[in-house]
């Protein structure tokens, strides 16, 4: 990937800094700046120079195979916003639920809109992309649902977190019904989601070479903590994932699926939920670890209410600031003034 952002000197504390913007209902994460010494993150090379960079996140488009559907326009606007970001992101990550019912035509439409991005795209699936044909069309279009790469000293890894145990064969449920069950926010027969054994093994091998001080960013569709399992706002084997990642000083996790501003920290893992380009989900009736992070929704009947822009600045320790800019300028002070991560 290319980067024409000029190098600049930053302090050691600032060696890794992220600015994340969720443009027009999309999360646009702008990652800045690993130190040259961290290019080989397992080495203890002296760190002196920083090359800032940006990356963007867009999530949960939920496109229908209906011409000129309103969600098409919002995704296209998010793509435009990302293309117009200054400085430009080096790459974009889409965090799942590109389609609504998993139909090939929905995914093809999404791919067409996302192809307007001027920078490389990385993508993972959501449950809406997968359960009509068990990911056949998605894999055919986008390849492996888990992947990793290093970029300017930061290690990025992504997994497919929406895998459930087979609930359909014994009940003789056909593919459309299976997809229908998985589309439900509260499916009573689907069971919990997870990344499962094969991807856990993959992750363990993937991060084996990295030293404890390596900056690691993880992408999944569902959150890597038990937010609200009843709506599958969780990943069943997140404890195993957190255990594999526990050797690192700090890990940053971005996820989709919840369609809302969401922040949590467990041990060394900081998690941020991405807004969607479709609709905002309500907050479940649970006490959040950080209740002041809830978005203010004045008109839940308005599908645009609750969409907006995230701006996240993270420093080397994955602390920083999160600011949320909704389309409706009606914010509780805690959000309006920013949140310390
Ligand atoms: Fe979604
Ligand atoms: Fe989802």
mmCIF file of C-alpha atoms and ligand atoms in Angstrom:
data_model
loop_
_atom_site.group_PDB
_atom_site.id
_atom_site.type_symbol
_atom_site.label_atom_id
_atom_site.label_comp_id
_atom_site.label_asym_id
_atom_site.label_seq_id
_atom_site.Cartn_x
_atom_site.Cartn_y
_atom_site.Cartn_z
ATOM 1 C CA UNK A 1 0.000 0.000 0.000
ATOM 2 C CA UNK A 2 1.243 3.449 -0.753
ATOM 3 C CA UNK A 3 1.418 6.445 1.490
ATOM 4 C CA UNK A 4 2.370 9.950 0.484
ATOM 5 C CA UNK A 5 1.923 11.434 3.937
ATOM 6 C CA UNK A 6 5.167 13.153 4.931
ATOM 7 C CA UNK A 7 7.135 11.708 7.802
ATOM 8 C CA UNK A 8 7.209 13.717 10.979
ATOM 9 C CA UNK A 9 8.791 13.443 14.358
ATOM 10 C CA UNK A 10 6.554 12.352 17.192
ATOM 11 C CA UNK A 11 7.225 11.406 20.750
ATOM 12 C CA UNK A 12 7.512 7.756 21.705
ATOM 13 C CA UNK A 13 4.112 7.972 23.368
ATOM 14 C CA UNK A 14 2.639 9.139 20.112
ATOM 15 C CA UNK A 15 4.339 6.535 17.968
ATOM 16 C CA UNK A 16 0.995 5.085 17.114
ATOM 17 C CA UNK A 17 -1.894 7.413 16.721
ATOM 18 C CA UNK A 18 -5.242 6.889 15.144
ATOM 19 C CA UNK A 19 -7.787 9.326 13.920
ATOM 20 C CA UNK A 20 -10.986 7.551 13.103
ATOM 21 C CA UNK A 21 -13.823 9.238 11.333
ATOM 22 C CA UNK A 22 -17.138 7.631 10.654
ATOM 23 C CA UNK A 23 -18.130 9.547 7.612
ATOM 24 C CA UNK A 24 -21.824 9.952 7.115
ATOM 25 C CA UNK A 25 -22.822 6.928 9.073
ATOM 26 C CA UNK A 26 -19.635 5.095 8.399
ATOM 27 C CA UNK A 27 -16.654 4.616 10.636
ATOM 28 C CA UNK A 28 -13.646 6.107 9.017
ATOM 29 C CA UNK A 29 -10.688 5.229 11.118
ATOM 30 C CA UNK A 30 -7.589 7.182 10.409
ATOM 31 C CA UNK A 31 -4.616 5.344 11.710
ATOM 32 C CA UNK A 32 -1.529 7.377 12.070
ATOM 33 C CA UNK A 33 2.019 6.721 12.513
ATOM 34 C CA UNK A 34 4.051 3.777 13.611
ATOM 35 C CA UNK A 35 7.650 4.521 14.425
ATOM 36 C CA UNK A 36 10.221 3.163 12.043
ATOM 37 C CA UNK A 37 11.543 1.029 14.896
ATOM 38 C CA UNK A 38 8.219 -0.700 15.043
ATOM 39 C CA UNK A 39 8.217 -1.780 11.436
ATOM 40 C CA UNK A 40 9.836 -4.895 12.752
ATOM 41 C CA UNK A 41 7.693 -4.974 15.796
ATOM 42 C CA UNK A 42 9.407 -7.927 17.399
ATOM 43 C CA UNK A 43 12.724 -6.103 17.404
ATOM 44 C CA UNK A 44 13.827 -3.645 20.008
ATOM 45 C CA UNK A 45 15.108 -1.145 17.475
ATOM 46 C CA UNK A 46 15.288 2.458 18.637
ATOM 47 C CA UNK A 47 12.225 4.380 17.600
ATOM 48 C CA UNK A 48 12.739 7.866 16.316
ATOM 49 C CA UNK A 49 10.758 8.536 13.149
ATOM 50 C CA UNK A 50 7.096 8.222 12.520
ATOM 51 C CA UNK A 51 5.269 7.832 9.247
ATOM 52 C CA UNK A 52 1.646 8.739 9.846
ATOM 53 C CA UNK A 53 -1.057 6.916 7.977
ATOM 54 C CA UNK A 54 -4.832 6.715 7.909
ATOM 55 C CA UNK A 55 -7.307 3.932 7.473
ATOM 56 C CA UNK A 56 -11.068 4.026 7.148
ATOM 57 C CA UNK A 57 -13.868 1.745 8.331
ATOM 58 C CA UNK A 58 -17.321 1.399 6.793
ATOM 59 C CA UNK A 59 -19.837 -1.100 8.144
ATOM 60 C CA UNK A 60 -23.303 -2.679 7.959
ATOM 61 C CA UNK A 61 -24.659 -1.458 4.622
ATOM 62 C CA UNK A 62 -27.515 -4.051 4.540
ATOM 63 C CA UNK A 63 -28.179 -3.553 0.839
ATOM 64 C CA UNK A 64 -31.338 -4.940 -0.732
ATOM 65 C CA UNK A 65 -31.723 -6.135 -4.301
ATOM 66 C CA UNK A 66 -34.046 -3.190 -4.961
ATOM 67 C CA UNK A 67 -33.025 -0.514 -7.482
ATOM 68 C CA UNK A 68 -32.149 2.870 -5.954
ATOM 69 C CA UNK A 69 -32.832 1.767 -2.399
ATOM 70 C CA UNK A 70 -32.064 4.460 0.199
ATOM 71 C CA UNK A 71 -29.262 2.352 1.716
ATOM 72 C CA UNK A 72 -27.445 2.366 -1.648
ATOM 73 C CA UNK A 73 -27.208 6.148 -1.456
ATOM 74 C CA UNK A 74 -25.885 6.172 2.119
ATOM 75 C CA UNK A 75 -23.174 3.646 1.313
ATOM 76 C CA UNK A 76 -22.243 5.647 -1.776
ATOM 77 C CA UNK A 77 -22.042 8.802 0.362
ATOM 78 C CA UNK A 78 -19.768 7.030 2.840
ATOM 79 C CA UNK A 79 -17.531 6.000 -0.066
ATOM 80 C CA UNK A 80 -17.438 9.616 -1.262
ATOM 81 C CA UNK A 81 -16.620 10.834 2.249
ATOM 82 C CA UNK A 82 -13.751 8.381 2.517
ATOM 83 C CA UNK A 83 -12.441 9.314 -0.927
ATOM 84 C CA UNK A 84 -12.460 12.985 0.099
ATOM 85 C CA UNK A 85 -10.718 12.509 3.436
ATOM 86 C CA UNK A 86 -7.589 14.547 3.936
ATOM 87 C CA UNK A 87 -5.140 13.033 4.539
ATOM 88 C CA UNK A 88 -6.368 10.103 2.496
ATOM 89 C CA UNK A 89 -6.711 6.686 4.154
ATOM 90 C CA UNK A 90 -4.196 4.090 2.989
ATOM 91 C CA UNK A 91 -6.904 1.422 3.005
ATOM 92 C CA UNK A 92 -10.521 0.812 3.976
ATOM 93 C CA UNK A 93 -11.986 -2.026 6.027
ATOM 94 C CA UNK A 94 -15.618 -3.056 5.655
ATOM 95 C CA UNK A 95 -16.850 -4.791 8.813
ATOM 96 C CA UNK A 96 -19.652 -7.008 7.490
ATOM 97 C CA UNK A 97 -23.364 -7.091 6.591
ATOM 98 C CA UNK A 98 -22.854 -5.791 3.092
ATOM 99 C CA UNK A 99 -26.150 -7.384 2.004
ATOM 100 C CA UNK A 100 -29.422 -7.988 3.838
ATOM 101 C CA UNK A 101 -30.482 -11.485 2.762
ATOM 102 C CA UNK A 102 -27.181 -12.807 1.439
ATOM 103 C CA UNK A 103 -28.375 -12.783 -2.174
ATOM 104 C CA UNK A 104 -25.580 -12.624 -4.704
ATOM 105 C CA UNK A 105 -27.176 -9.557 -6.336
ATOM 106 C CA UNK A 106 -26.965 -7.642 -3.027
ATOM 107 C CA UNK A 107 -23.294 -8.495 -2.580
ATOM 108 C CA UNK A 108 -22.553 -7.626 -6.206
ATOM 109 C CA UNK A 109 -24.243 -4.253 -5.769
ATOM 110 C CA UNK A 110 -22.196 -3.637 -2.625
ATOM 111 C CA UNK A 111 -19.002 -4.611 -4.385
ATOM 112 C CA UNK A 112 -19.865 -2.232 -7.219
ATOM 113 C CA UNK A 113 -20.406 0.704 -4.831
ATOM 114 C CA UNK A 114 -17.304 -0.101 -2.782
ATOM 115 C CA UNK A 115 -15.257 -0.401 -5.994
ATOM 116 C CA UNK A 116 -15.479 3.400 -6.241
ATOM 117 C CA UNK A 117 -13.083 3.638 -3.309
ATOM 118 C CA UNK A 118 -9.769 5.067 -4.406
ATOM 119 C CA UNK A 119 -7.846 2.961 -1.925
ATOM 120 C CA UNK A 120 -7.548 -0.818 -1.326
ATOM 121 C CA UNK A 121 -10.474 -2.519 0.401
ATOM 122 C CA UNK A 122 -10.325 -5.261 3.047
ATOM 123 C CA UNK A 123 -13.578 -6.931 4.029
ATOM 124 C CA UNK A 124 -15.077 -9.445 6.454
ATOM 125 C CA UNK A 125 -18.573 -10.963 6.401
ATOM 126 C CA UNK A 126 -21.547 -10.434 8.676
ATOM 127 C CA UNK A 127 -24.361 -12.892 9.301
ATOM 128 C CA UNK A 128 -26.500 -11.244 6.600
ATOM 129 C CA UNK A 129 -23.844 -12.037 4.000
ATOM 130 C CA UNK A 130 -23.394 -15.664 4.902
ATOM 131 C CA UNK A 131 -26.329 -17.896 5.748
ATOM 132 C CA UNK A 132 -28.184 -18.141 2.438
ATOM 133 C CA UNK A 133 -25.391 -20.202 0.861
ATOM 134 C CA UNK A 134 -22.978 -20.576 3.805
ATOM 135 C CA UNK A 135 -20.706 -17.874 2.445
ATOM 136 C CA UNK A 136 -20.254 -19.363 -1.043
ATOM 137 C CA UNK A 137 -21.062 -16.161 -2.969
ATOM 138 C CA UNK A 138 -19.211 -13.972 -0.466
ATOM 139 C CA UNK A 139 -16.043 -16.107 -0.618
ATOM 140 C CA UNK A 140 -16.271 -16.255 -4.388
ATOM 141 C CA UNK A 141 -16.300 -12.450 -4.518
ATOM 142 C CA UNK A 142 -13.998 -11.519 -1.644
ATOM 143 C CA UNK A 143 -11.835 -14.539 -0.794
ATOM 144 C CA UNK A 144 -10.917 -15.671 2.690
ATOM 145 C CA UNK A 145 -13.014 -14.257 5.562
ATOM 146 C CA UNK A 146 -9.937 -14.157 7.801
ATOM 147 C CA UNK A 147 -6.748 -12.356 6.938
ATOM 148 C CA UNK A 148 -3.898 -10.338 8.369
ATOM 149 C CA UNK A 149 -1.256 -7.933 7.196
ATOM 150 C CA UNK A 150 1.336 -5.553 8.553
ATOM 151 C CA UNK A 151 1.193 -1.922 7.646
ATOM 152 C CA UNK A 152 3.843 0.543 8.743
ATOM 153 C CA UNK A 153 4.507 -1.295 11.963
ATOM 154 C CA UNK A 154 0.925 -2.093 12.918
ATOM 155 C CA UNK A 155 -0.364 -5.658 12.720
ATOM 156 C CA UNK A 156 -3.955 -5.951 11.466
ATOM 157 C CA UNK A 157 -5.888 -9.222 11.793
ATOM 158 C CA UNK A 158 -9.514 -10.011 10.939
ATOM 159 C CA UNK A 159 -11.784 -13.000 11.479
ATOM 160 C CA UNK A 160 -15.264 -14.210 10.606
ATOM 161 C CA UNK A 161 -17.059 -14.083 13.981
ATOM 162 C CA UNK A 162 -20.583 -15.078 12.910
ATOM 163 C CA UNK A 163 -20.212 -18.861 12.767
ATOM 164 C CA UNK A 164 -22.949 -20.819 14.548
ATOM 165 C CA UNK A 165 -23.326 -24.538 15.101
ATOM 166 C CA UNK A 166 -25.588 -26.329 12.608
ATOM 167 C CA UNK A 167 -29.195 -25.808 13.762
ATOM 168 C CA UNK A 168 -30.784 -26.399 10.340
ATOM 169 C CA UNK A 169 -29.930 -29.938 9.214
ATOM 170 C CA UNK A 170 -31.739 -31.831 11.923
ATOM 171 C CA UNK A 171 -34.778 -29.558 11.582
ATOM 172 C CA UNK A 172 -34.719 -29.807 7.770
ATOM 173 C CA UNK A 173 -34.600 -26.016 7.443
ATOM 174 C CA UNK A 174 -33.951 -24.849 3.883
ATOM 175 C CA UNK A 175 -31.408 -22.109 3.036
ATOM 176 C CA UNK A 176 -33.898 -19.229 2.764
ATOM 177 C CA UNK A 177 -35.411 -20.154 6.142
ATOM 178 C CA UNK A 178 -31.940 -20.437 7.664
ATOM 179 C CA UNK A 179 -31.080 -16.962 6.405
ATOM 180 C CA UNK A 180 -34.423 -15.714 7.715
ATOM 181 C CA UNK A 181 -33.660 -17.021 11.177
ATOM 182 C CA UNK A 182 -30.204 -15.469 11.138
ATOM 183 C CA UNK A 183 -31.634 -12.116 10.037
ATOM 184 C CA UNK A 184 -33.646 -11.918 13.250
ATOM 185 C CA UNK A 185 -32.199 -9.742 15.967
ATOM 186 C CA UNK A 186 -33.347 -12.252 18.548
ATOM 187 C CA UNK A 187 -33.209 -15.721 17.000
ATOM 188 C CA UNK A 188 -34.183 -18.299 19.583
ATOM 189 C CA UNK A 189 -32.858 -21.368 17.724
ATOM 190 C CA UNK A 190 -29.660 -20.063 16.110
ATOM 191 C CA UNK A 191 -27.286 -20.344 19.049
ATOM 192 C CA UNK A 192 -24.299 -18.165 19.808
ATOM 193 C CA UNK A 193 -21.797 -16.932 17.246
ATOM 194 C CA UNK A 194 -18.063 -17.440 17.277
ATOM 195 C CA UNK A 195 -14.885 -17.608 15.207
ATOM 196 C CA UNK A 196 -14.436 -21.313 16.100
ATOM 197 C CA UNK A 197 -11.454 -23.650 16.361
ATOM 198 C CA UNK A 198 -9.905 -23.215 12.928
ATOM 199 C CA UNK A 199 -9.691 -19.423 13.171
ATOM 200 C CA UNK A 200 -8.516 -19.563 16.784
ATOM 201 C CA UNK A 201 -5.635 -21.782 15.611
ATOM 202 C CA UNK A 202 -5.003 -19.394 12.740
ATOM 203 C CA UNK A 203 -4.919 -16.371 15.057
ATOM 204 C CA UNK A 204 -2.554 -18.072 17.475
ATOM 205 C CA UNK A 205 -0.116 -18.851 14.654
ATOM 206 C CA UNK A 206 -0.638 -15.417 13.098
ATOM 207 C CA UNK A 207 0.462 -13.432 16.147
ATOM 208 C CA UNK A 208 3.137 -15.876 17.316
ATOM 209 C CA UNK A 209 5.953 -13.920 15.679
ATOM 210 C CA UNK A 210 4.998 -10.608 17.270
ATOM 211 C CA UNK A 211 6.558 -9.140 20.386
ATOM 212 C CA UNK A 212 4.553 -7.947 23.376
ATOM 213 C CA UNK A 213 4.949 -4.299 22.404
ATOM 214 C CA UNK A 214 3.579 -4.804 18.880
ATOM 215 C CA UNK A 215 0.585 -2.604 18.099
ATOM 216 C CA UNK A 216 -2.219 -5.004 17.113
ATOM 217 C CA UNK A 217 -5.609 -4.127 15.654
ATOM 218 C CA UNK A 218 -8.333 -6.788 15.319
ATOM 219 C CA UNK A 219 -11.466 -6.648 13.181
ATOM 220 C CA UNK A 220 -14.574 -8.805 13.675
ATOM 221 C CA UNK A 221 -18.243 -8.330 12.850
ATOM 222 C CA UNK A 222 -19.487 -8.927 16.395
ATOM 223 C CA UNK A 223 -17.965 -7.492 19.583
ATOM 224 C CA UNK A 224 -15.256 -9.440 21.391
ATOM 225 C CA UNK A 225 -17.101 -9.191 24.691
ATOM 226 C CA UNK A 226 -20.476 -10.182 26.137
ATOM 227 C CA UNK A 227 -22.533 -7.092 25.442
ATOM 228 C CA UNK A 228 -25.997 -8.629 24.889
ATOM 229 C CA UNK A 229 -25.825 -12.315 23.866
ATOM 230 C CA UNK A 230 -29.604 -12.455 23.389
ATOM 231 C CA UNK A 231 -29.146 -10.314 20.270
ATOM 232 C CA UNK A 232 -25.810 -11.935 19.487
ATOM 233 C CA UNK A 233 -24.050 -8.733 20.446
ATOM 234 C CA UNK A 234 -21.185 -11.013 21.466
ATOM 235 C CA UNK A 235 -18.684 -13.584 20.235
ATOM 236 C CA UNK A 236 -18.892 -16.886 22.107
ATOM 237 C CA UNK A 237 -15.183 -17.638 21.931
ATOM 238 C CA UNK A 238 -14.082 -14.061 22.618
ATOM 239 C CA UNK A 239 -12.478 -15.214 25.903
ATOM 240 C CA UNK A 240 -10.168 -17.510 23.903
ATOM 241 C CA UNK A 241 -9.394 -14.672 21.485
ATOM 242 C CA UNK A 242 -8.615 -12.343 24.368
ATOM 243 C CA UNK A 243 -6.422 -15.063 25.880
ATOM 244 C CA UNK A 244 -4.415 -15.437 22.639
ATOM 245 C CA UNK A 245 -4.023 -11.652 22.493
ATOM 246 C CA UNK A 246 -3.203 -11.308 26.182
ATOM 247 C CA UNK A 247 0.537 -11.393 25.486
ATOM 248 C CA UNK A 248 0.346 -7.904 23.974
ATOM 249 C CA UNK A 249 0.545 -4.714 25.965
ATOM 250 C CA UNK A 250 -2.456 -3.266 24.143
ATOM 251 C CA UNK A 251 -4.857 -4.455 21.448
ATOM 252 C CA UNK A 252 -7.463 -2.386 19.619
ATOM 253 C CA UNK A 253 -10.634 -4.055 18.349
ATOM 254 C CA UNK A 254 -13.082 -2.571 15.855
ATOM 255 C CA UNK A 255 -16.379 -4.352 15.224
ATOM 256 C CA UNK A 256 -19.644 -3.800 13.360
ATOM 257 C CA UNK A 257 -23.051 -5.418 13.946
ATOM 258 C CA UNK A 258 -24.242 -3.225 16.830
ATOM 259 C CA UNK A 259 -24.900 -0.172 14.606
ATOM 260 C CA UNK A 260 -24.210 2.226 17.461
ATOM 261 C CA UNK A 261 -21.522 4.040 19.400
ATOM 262 C CA UNK A 262 -20.082 1.496 21.785
ATOM 263 C CA UNK A 263 -16.888 1.381 23.777
ATOM 264 C CA UNK A 264 -15.511 -1.143 26.204
ATOM 265 C CA UNK A 265 -12.189 -2.132 27.654
ATOM 266 C CA UNK A 266 -11.349 -5.556 29.089
ATOM 267 C CA UNK A 267 -7.783 -6.027 30.218
ATOM 268 C CA UNK A 268 -5.501 -5.041 27.354
ATOM 269 C CA UNK A 269 -8.328 -5.030 24.765
ATOM 270 C CA UNK A 270 -10.110 -1.812 23.821
ATOM 271 C CA UNK A 271 -13.231 -2.289 21.673
ATOM 272 C CA UNK A 272 -15.089 0.234 19.556
ATOM 273 C CA UNK A 273 -18.342 -0.429 17.718
ATOM 274 C CA UNK A 274 -18.839 1.056 14.277
ATOM 275 C CA UNK A 275 -21.895 2.923 13.125
ATOM 276 C CA UNK A 276 -23.765 1.497 10.172
ATOM 277 C CA UNK A 277 -24.708 2.997 6.826
ATOM 278 C CA UNK A 278 -28.209 1.550 7.212
ATOM 279 C CA UNK A 279 -30.012 2.060 10.529
ATOM 280 C CA UNK A 280 -29.071 2.440 14.209
ATOM 281 C CA UNK A 281 -29.979 -0.436 16.534
ATOM 282 C CA UNK A 282 -31.498 0.489 19.883
ATOM 283 C CA UNK A 283 -29.398 0.029 22.982
ATOM 284 C CA UNK A 284 -30.290 -3.249 24.715
ATOM 285 C CA UNK A 285 -31.797 -3.037 28.197
ATOM 286 C CA UNK A 286 -28.509 -3.612 30.009
ATOM 287 C CA UNK A 287 -26.155 -1.500 32.030
ATOM 288 C CA UNK A 288 -23.193 -0.624 29.845
ATOM 289 C CA UNK A 289 -19.744 -0.581 31.392
ATOM 290 C CA UNK A 290 -19.517 2.989 30.130
ATOM 291 C CA UNK A 291 -23.123 4.240 30.104
ATOM 292 C CA UNK A 292 -22.168 7.779 29.212
ATOM 293 C CA UNK A 293 -21.298 6.498 25.738
ATOM 294 C CA UNK A 294 -24.911 6.046 24.681
ATOM 295 C CA UNK A 295 -26.031 8.016 21.683
ATOM 296 C CA UNK A 296 -28.885 10.424 22.087
ATOM 297 C CA UNK A 297 -31.806 9.551 19.862
ATOM 298 C CA UNK A 298 -34.578 12.077 19.712
ATOM 299 C CA UNK A 299 -36.568 10.386 16.976
ATOM 300 C CA UNK A 300 -36.116 6.624 16.804
ATOM 301 C CA UNK A 301 -38.730 6.518 14.026
ATOM 302 C CA UNK A 302 -36.355 8.456 11.804
ATOM 303 C CA UNK A 303 -33.986 5.916 10.264
ATOM 304 C CA UNK A 304 -31.272 8.542 9.981
ATOM 305 C CA UNK A 305 -31.431 9.494 13.647
ATOM 306 C CA UNK A 306 -28.450 7.900 15.309
ATOM 307 C CA UNK A 307 -26.223 7.895 12.250
ATOM 308 C CA UNK A 308 -23.272 10.183 12.076
ATOM 309 C CA UNK A 309 -19.526 10.495 12.151
ATOM 310 C CA UNK A 310 -16.970 9.090 14.591
ATOM 311 C CA UNK A 311 -13.652 10.736 15.126
ATOM 312 C CA UNK A 312 -11.218 8.665 17.155
ATOM 313 C CA UNK A 313 -7.712 9.727 18.083
ATOM 314 C CA UNK A 314 -5.653 7.009 19.659
ATOM 315 C CA UNK A 315 -2.174 7.206 21.019
ATOM 316 C CA UNK A 316 0.431 4.496 21.344
ATOM 317 C CA UNK A 317 -1.251 2.963 24.364
ATOM 318 C CA UNK A 318 -4.600 2.889 22.563
ATOM 319 C CA UNK A 319 -5.899 5.568 24.871
ATOM 320 C CA UNK A 320 -7.215 8.734 23.328
ATOM 321 C CA UNK A 321 -10.394 10.511 22.473
ATOM 322 C CA UNK A 322 -13.625 9.590 20.750
ATOM 323 C CA UNK A 323 -15.933 12.201 19.354
ATOM 324 C CA UNK A 324 -19.277 11.443 17.814
ATOM 325 C CA UNK A 325 -20.910 13.814 15.374
ATOM 326 C CA UNK A 326 -24.500 12.782 14.687
ATOM 327 C CA UNK A 327 -26.450 14.190 11.799
ATOM 328 C CA UNK A 328 -28.871 15.598 14.345
ATOM 329 C CA UNK A 329 -26.890 17.997 16.505
ATOM 330 C CA UNK A 330 -28.474 16.904 19.766
ATOM 331 C CA UNK A 331 -25.858 15.537 22.067
ATOM 332 C CA UNK A 332 -25.537 14.886 25.767
ATOM 333 C CA UNK A 333 -22.552 16.842 27.089
ATOM 334 C CA UNK A 334 -20.487 13.715 27.781
ATOM 335 C CA UNK A 335 -20.491 12.825 24.111
ATOM 336 C CA UNK A 336 -20.417 16.381 22.771
ATOM 337 C CA UNK A 337 -17.288 17.121 24.739
ATOM 338 C CA UNK A 338 -15.627 13.838 23.806
ATOM 339 C CA UNK A 339 -14.921 10.639 25.692
ATOM 340 C CA UNK A 340 -11.586 9.541 27.098
ATOM 341 C CA UNK A 341 -10.924 6.025 25.852
HETATM 342 FE FE1 LIG B 1 -25.741 -5.193 10.708
HETATM 343 FE FE1 LIG B 2 -24.743 -8.246 11.844
#
